[in-house]
Short mmCIF file of C-alpha atoms and ligand atoms in Angstrom, two decimals:
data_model
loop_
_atom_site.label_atom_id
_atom_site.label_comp_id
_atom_site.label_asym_id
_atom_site.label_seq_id
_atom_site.Cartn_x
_atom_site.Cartn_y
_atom_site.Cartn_z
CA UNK A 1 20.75 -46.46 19.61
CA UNK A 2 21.89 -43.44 17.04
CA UNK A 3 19.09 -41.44 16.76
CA UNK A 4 18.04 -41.20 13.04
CA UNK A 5 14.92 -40.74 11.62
CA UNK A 6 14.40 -44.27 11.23
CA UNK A 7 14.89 -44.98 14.90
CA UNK A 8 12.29 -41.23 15.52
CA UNK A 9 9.76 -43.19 13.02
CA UNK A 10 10.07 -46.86 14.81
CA UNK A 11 9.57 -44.99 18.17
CA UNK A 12 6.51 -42.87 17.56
CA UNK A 13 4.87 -45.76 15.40
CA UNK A 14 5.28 -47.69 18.96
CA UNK A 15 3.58 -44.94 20.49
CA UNK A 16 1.00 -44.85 18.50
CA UNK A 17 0.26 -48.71 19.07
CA UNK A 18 0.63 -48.94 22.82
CA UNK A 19 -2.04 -45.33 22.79
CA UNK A 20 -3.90 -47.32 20.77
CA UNK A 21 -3.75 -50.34 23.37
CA UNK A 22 -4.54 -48.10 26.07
CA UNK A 23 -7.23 -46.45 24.84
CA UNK A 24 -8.94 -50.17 24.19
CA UNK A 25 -8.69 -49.16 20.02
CA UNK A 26 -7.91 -51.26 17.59
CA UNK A 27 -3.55 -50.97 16.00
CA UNK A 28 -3.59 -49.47 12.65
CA UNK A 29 -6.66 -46.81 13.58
CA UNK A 30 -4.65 -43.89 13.54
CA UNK A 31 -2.39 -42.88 10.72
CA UNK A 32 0.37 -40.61 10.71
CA UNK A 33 0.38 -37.68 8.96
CA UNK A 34 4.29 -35.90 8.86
CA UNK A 35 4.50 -33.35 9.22
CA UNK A 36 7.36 -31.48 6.75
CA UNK A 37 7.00 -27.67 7.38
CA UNK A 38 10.13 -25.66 7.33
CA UNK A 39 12.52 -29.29 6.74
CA UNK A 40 14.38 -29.29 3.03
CA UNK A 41 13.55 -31.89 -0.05
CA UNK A 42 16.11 -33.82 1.20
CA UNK A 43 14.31 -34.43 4.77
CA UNK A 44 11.45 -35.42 2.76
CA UNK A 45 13.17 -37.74 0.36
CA UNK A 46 14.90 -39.58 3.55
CA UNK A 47 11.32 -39.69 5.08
CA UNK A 48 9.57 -41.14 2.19
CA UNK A 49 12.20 -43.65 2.18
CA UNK A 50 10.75 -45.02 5.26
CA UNK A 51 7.56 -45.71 3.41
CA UNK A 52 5.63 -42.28 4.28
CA UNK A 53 4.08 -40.72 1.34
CA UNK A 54 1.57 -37.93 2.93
CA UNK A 55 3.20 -34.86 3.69
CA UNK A 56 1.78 -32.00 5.63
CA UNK A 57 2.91 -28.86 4.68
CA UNK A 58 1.79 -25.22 5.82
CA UNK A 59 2.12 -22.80 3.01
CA UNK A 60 1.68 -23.06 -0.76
CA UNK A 61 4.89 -21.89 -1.59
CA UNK A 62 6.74 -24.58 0.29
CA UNK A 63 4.81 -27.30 -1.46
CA UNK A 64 5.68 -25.95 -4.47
CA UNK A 65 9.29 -25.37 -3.88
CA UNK A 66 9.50 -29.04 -2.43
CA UNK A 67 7.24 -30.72 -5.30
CA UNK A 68 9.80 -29.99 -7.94
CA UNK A 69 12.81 -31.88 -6.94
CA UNK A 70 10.31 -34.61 -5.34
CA UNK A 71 8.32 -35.32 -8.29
CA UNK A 72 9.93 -38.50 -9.07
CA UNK A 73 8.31 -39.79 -5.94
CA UNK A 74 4.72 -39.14 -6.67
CA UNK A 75 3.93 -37.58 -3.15
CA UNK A 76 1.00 -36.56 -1.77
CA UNK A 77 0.85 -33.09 -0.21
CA UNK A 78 -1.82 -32.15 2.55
CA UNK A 79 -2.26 -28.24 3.18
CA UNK A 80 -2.33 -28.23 7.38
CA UNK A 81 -2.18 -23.90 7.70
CA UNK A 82 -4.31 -21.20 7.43
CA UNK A 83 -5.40 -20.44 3.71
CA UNK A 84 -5.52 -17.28 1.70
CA UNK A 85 -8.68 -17.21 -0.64
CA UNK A 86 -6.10 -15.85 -3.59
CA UNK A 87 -4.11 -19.54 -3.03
CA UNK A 88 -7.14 -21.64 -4.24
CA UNK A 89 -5.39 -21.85 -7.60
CA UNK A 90 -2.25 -23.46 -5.78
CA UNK A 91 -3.74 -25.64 -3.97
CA UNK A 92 -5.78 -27.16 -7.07
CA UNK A 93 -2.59 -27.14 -8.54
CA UNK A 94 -0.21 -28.61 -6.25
CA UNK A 95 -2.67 -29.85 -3.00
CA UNK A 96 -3.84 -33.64 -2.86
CA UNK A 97 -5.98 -33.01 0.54
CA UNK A 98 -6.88 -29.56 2.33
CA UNK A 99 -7.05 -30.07 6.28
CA UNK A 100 -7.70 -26.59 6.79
CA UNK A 101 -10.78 -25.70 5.62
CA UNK A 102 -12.38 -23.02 8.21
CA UNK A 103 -15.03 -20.94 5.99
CA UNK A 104 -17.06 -20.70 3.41
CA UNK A 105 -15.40 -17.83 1.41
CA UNK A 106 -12.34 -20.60 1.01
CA UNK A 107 -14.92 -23.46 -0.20
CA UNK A 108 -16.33 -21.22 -2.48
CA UNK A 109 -13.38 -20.89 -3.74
CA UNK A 110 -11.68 -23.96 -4.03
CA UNK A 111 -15.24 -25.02 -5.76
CA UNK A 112 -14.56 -22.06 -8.26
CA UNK A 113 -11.20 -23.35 -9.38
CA UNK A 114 -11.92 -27.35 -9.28
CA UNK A 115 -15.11 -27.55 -11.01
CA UNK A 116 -13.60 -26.36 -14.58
CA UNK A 117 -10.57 -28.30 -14.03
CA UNK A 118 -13.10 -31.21 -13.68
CA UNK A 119 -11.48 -32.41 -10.24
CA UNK A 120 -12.56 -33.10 -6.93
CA UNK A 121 -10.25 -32.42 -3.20
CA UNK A 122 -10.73 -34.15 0.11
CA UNK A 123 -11.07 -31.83 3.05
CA UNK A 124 -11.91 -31.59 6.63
CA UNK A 125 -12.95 -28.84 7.82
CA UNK A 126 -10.68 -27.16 10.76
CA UNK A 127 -12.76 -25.83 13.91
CA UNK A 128 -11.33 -23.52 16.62
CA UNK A 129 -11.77 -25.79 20.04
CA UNK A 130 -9.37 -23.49 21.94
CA UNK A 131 -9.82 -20.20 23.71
CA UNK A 132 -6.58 -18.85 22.30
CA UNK A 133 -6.89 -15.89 20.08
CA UNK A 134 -4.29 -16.67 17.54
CA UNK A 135 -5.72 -20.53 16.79
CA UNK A 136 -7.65 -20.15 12.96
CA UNK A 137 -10.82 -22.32 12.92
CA UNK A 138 -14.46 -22.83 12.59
CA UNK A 139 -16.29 -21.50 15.30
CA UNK A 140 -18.00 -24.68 16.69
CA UNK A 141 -21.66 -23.03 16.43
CA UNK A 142 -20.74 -22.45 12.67
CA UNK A 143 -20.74 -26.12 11.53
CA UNK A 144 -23.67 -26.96 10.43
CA UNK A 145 -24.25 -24.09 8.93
CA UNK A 146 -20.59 -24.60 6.68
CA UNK A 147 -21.99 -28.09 6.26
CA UNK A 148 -25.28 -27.45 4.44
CA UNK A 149 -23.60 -25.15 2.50
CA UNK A 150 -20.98 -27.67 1.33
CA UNK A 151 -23.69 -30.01 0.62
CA UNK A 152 -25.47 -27.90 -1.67
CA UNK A 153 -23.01 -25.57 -3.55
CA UNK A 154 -19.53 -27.51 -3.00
CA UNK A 155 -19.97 -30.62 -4.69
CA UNK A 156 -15.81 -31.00 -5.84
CA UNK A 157 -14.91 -30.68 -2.09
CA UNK A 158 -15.45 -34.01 -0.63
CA UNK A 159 -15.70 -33.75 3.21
CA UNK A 160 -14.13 -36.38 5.01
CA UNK A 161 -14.15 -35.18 8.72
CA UNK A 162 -12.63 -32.89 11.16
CA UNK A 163 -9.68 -31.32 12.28
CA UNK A 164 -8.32 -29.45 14.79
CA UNK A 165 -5.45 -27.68 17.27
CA UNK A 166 -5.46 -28.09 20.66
CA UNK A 167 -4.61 -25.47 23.25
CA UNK A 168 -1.04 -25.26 23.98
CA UNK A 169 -0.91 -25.71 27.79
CA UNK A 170 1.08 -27.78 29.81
CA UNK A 171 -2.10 -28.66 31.36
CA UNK A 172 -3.33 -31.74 29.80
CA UNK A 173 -7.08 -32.08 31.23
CA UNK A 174 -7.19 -28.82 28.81
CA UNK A 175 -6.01 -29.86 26.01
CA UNK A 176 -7.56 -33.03 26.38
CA UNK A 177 -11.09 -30.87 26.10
CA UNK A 178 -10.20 -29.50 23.27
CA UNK A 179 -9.98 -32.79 21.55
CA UNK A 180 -12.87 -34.33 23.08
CA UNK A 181 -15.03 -31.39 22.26
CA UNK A 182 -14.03 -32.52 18.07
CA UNK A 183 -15.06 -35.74 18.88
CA UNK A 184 -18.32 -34.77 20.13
CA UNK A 185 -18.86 -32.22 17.28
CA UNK A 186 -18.49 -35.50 14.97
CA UNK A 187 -21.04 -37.32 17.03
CA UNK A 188 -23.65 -34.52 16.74
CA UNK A 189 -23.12 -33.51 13.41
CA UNK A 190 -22.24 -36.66 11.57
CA UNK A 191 -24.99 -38.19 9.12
CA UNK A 192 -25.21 -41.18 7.45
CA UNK A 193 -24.33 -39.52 4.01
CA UNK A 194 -21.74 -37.34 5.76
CA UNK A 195 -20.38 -39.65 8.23
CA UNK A 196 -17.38 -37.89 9.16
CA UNK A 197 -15.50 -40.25 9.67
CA UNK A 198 -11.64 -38.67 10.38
CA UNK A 199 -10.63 -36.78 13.52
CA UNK A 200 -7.26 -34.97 12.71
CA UNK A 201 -6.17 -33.89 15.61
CA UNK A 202 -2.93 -34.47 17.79
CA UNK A 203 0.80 -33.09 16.92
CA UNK A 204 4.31 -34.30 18.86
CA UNK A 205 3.56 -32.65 21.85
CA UNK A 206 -0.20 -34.29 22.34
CA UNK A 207 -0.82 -37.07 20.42
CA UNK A 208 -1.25 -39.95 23.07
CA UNK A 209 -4.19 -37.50 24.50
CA UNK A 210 -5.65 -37.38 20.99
CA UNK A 211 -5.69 -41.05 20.50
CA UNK A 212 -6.92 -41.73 23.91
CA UNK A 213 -10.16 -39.08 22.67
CA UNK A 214 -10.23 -40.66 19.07
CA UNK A 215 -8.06 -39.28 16.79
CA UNK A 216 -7.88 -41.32 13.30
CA UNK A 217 -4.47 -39.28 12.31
CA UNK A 218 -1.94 -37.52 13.94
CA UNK A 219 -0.41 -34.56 12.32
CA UNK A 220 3.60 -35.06 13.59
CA UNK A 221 6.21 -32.78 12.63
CA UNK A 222 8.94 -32.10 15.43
CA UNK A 223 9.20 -35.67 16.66
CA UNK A 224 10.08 -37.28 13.14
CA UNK A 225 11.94 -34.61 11.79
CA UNK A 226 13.77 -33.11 14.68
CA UNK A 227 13.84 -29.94 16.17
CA UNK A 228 12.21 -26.94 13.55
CA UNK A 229 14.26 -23.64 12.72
CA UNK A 230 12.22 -21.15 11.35
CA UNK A 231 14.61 -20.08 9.06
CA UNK A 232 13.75 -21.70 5.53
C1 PLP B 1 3.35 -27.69 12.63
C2 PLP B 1 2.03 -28.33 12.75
C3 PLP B 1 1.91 -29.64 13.26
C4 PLP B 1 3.09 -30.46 13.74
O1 PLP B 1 3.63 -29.90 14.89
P1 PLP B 1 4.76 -30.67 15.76
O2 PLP B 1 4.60 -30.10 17.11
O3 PLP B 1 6.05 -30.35 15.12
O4 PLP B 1 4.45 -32.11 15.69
C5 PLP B 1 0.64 -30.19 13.30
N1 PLP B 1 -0.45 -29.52 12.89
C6 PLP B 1 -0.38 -28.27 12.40
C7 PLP B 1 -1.62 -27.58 11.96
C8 PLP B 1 0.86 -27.63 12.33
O5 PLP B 1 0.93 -26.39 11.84
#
């Protein structure tokens, strides 16, 4: 078989099912989120004529530079990376879903910019559950605190659950903590107004071990659209 992105797409949506299987879960819990950083328009045009319509994307300016020629397709755009305070306006703009929320400086923000433009945004909040320095995130111990505040001064962000990055190891009970520690930050934190119900967590290199620990939506870049270059 030619390998093509519809052949990538048809393989990692059987991937998902069988991890689904496995981990006794019902097919069609976990979505996929593709991931588009660093691929062209075009990439994303061929994609969404497989049916996706979500596309992750890890800086403002990309989104904007791909939103243009895309608009015809009325694409949603989910920010996945680390955000500057000064981008809130962009992401009002241009953002359907922030997965990266990781303090309350950016909330405040974001609530700054969407309350006059009378609009509300989706997030989940992004907590650090690996020991490497250069992962962004929430500091575990910090969520409630981030959550009360939400509550009571961030009524435009709506909070739908959690997200995160696992350690990059070859060594999978690790990276398999890092997941399971999300899920059990959900089941201490979650309330009945503030369920929490989405895990993001899980990327081409670890999803079956995200699944297995309860991810809701896989964020998958490399293994849809091929190898990345850095060089866009
Ligand atoms: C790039 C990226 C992904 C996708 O990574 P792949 O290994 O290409 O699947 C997922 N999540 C985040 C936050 C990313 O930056």
């Amino acid at each position: 078989m030619t390998d093509t992105m519809a052949t990538r797409l048809a393989a990692l949506e059987q991937r998902i099912a069988q991890a689904c299987e496995r981990a006794g879960r019902p097919a069609g819990s976990v979505q996929l989120l593709p991931v588009s950083k660093t691929f062209d328009a075009e990439a994303v045009r061929e994609a969404a004529a497989l049916g996706l319509r979500r596309f992750g994307e890890n800086k403002t300016q990309e989104i904007r530079q791909k939103a243009d020629p895309l608009a015809d397709l009325g694409l949603s755009w989910v920010m996945i990376g680390h955000l500057q305070t000064n981008k809130a306006k962009d992401v009002v703009r241009d953002v359907a879903e922030v997965q990266s929320l990781d303090r309350q400086e950016l909330a405040d923000a974001l609530q700054r910019r969407l309350e006059p433009a009378g609009r509300s945004l989706d997030v989940l909040i992004q907590v650090k559950t690996s020991p490497e320095p250069s992962k962004f995130g929430l500091p575990p111990e910090a969520l409630p605190g981030l959550l009360a505040h939400l509550r009571q001064a961030c009524p435009a962000l709506r909070v739908q659950g959690l997200m995160t990055m696992a350690v990059n190891s070859d060594d999978s009970a690790a990276v398999r903590a890092c997941f399971r520690r999300l899920r059990e930050l959900r089941e201490r934190h979650a309330t009945a107004e503030l369920p929490l119900a989405r895990l993001s967590m899980g990327m081409s290199g670890d999803f079956e071990i995200a699944i297995e620990e309860g991810s809701t939506e896989v964020r998958i870049g490399s293994a849809l659209f091929g190898a990345r270059s850095y060089a866009i």
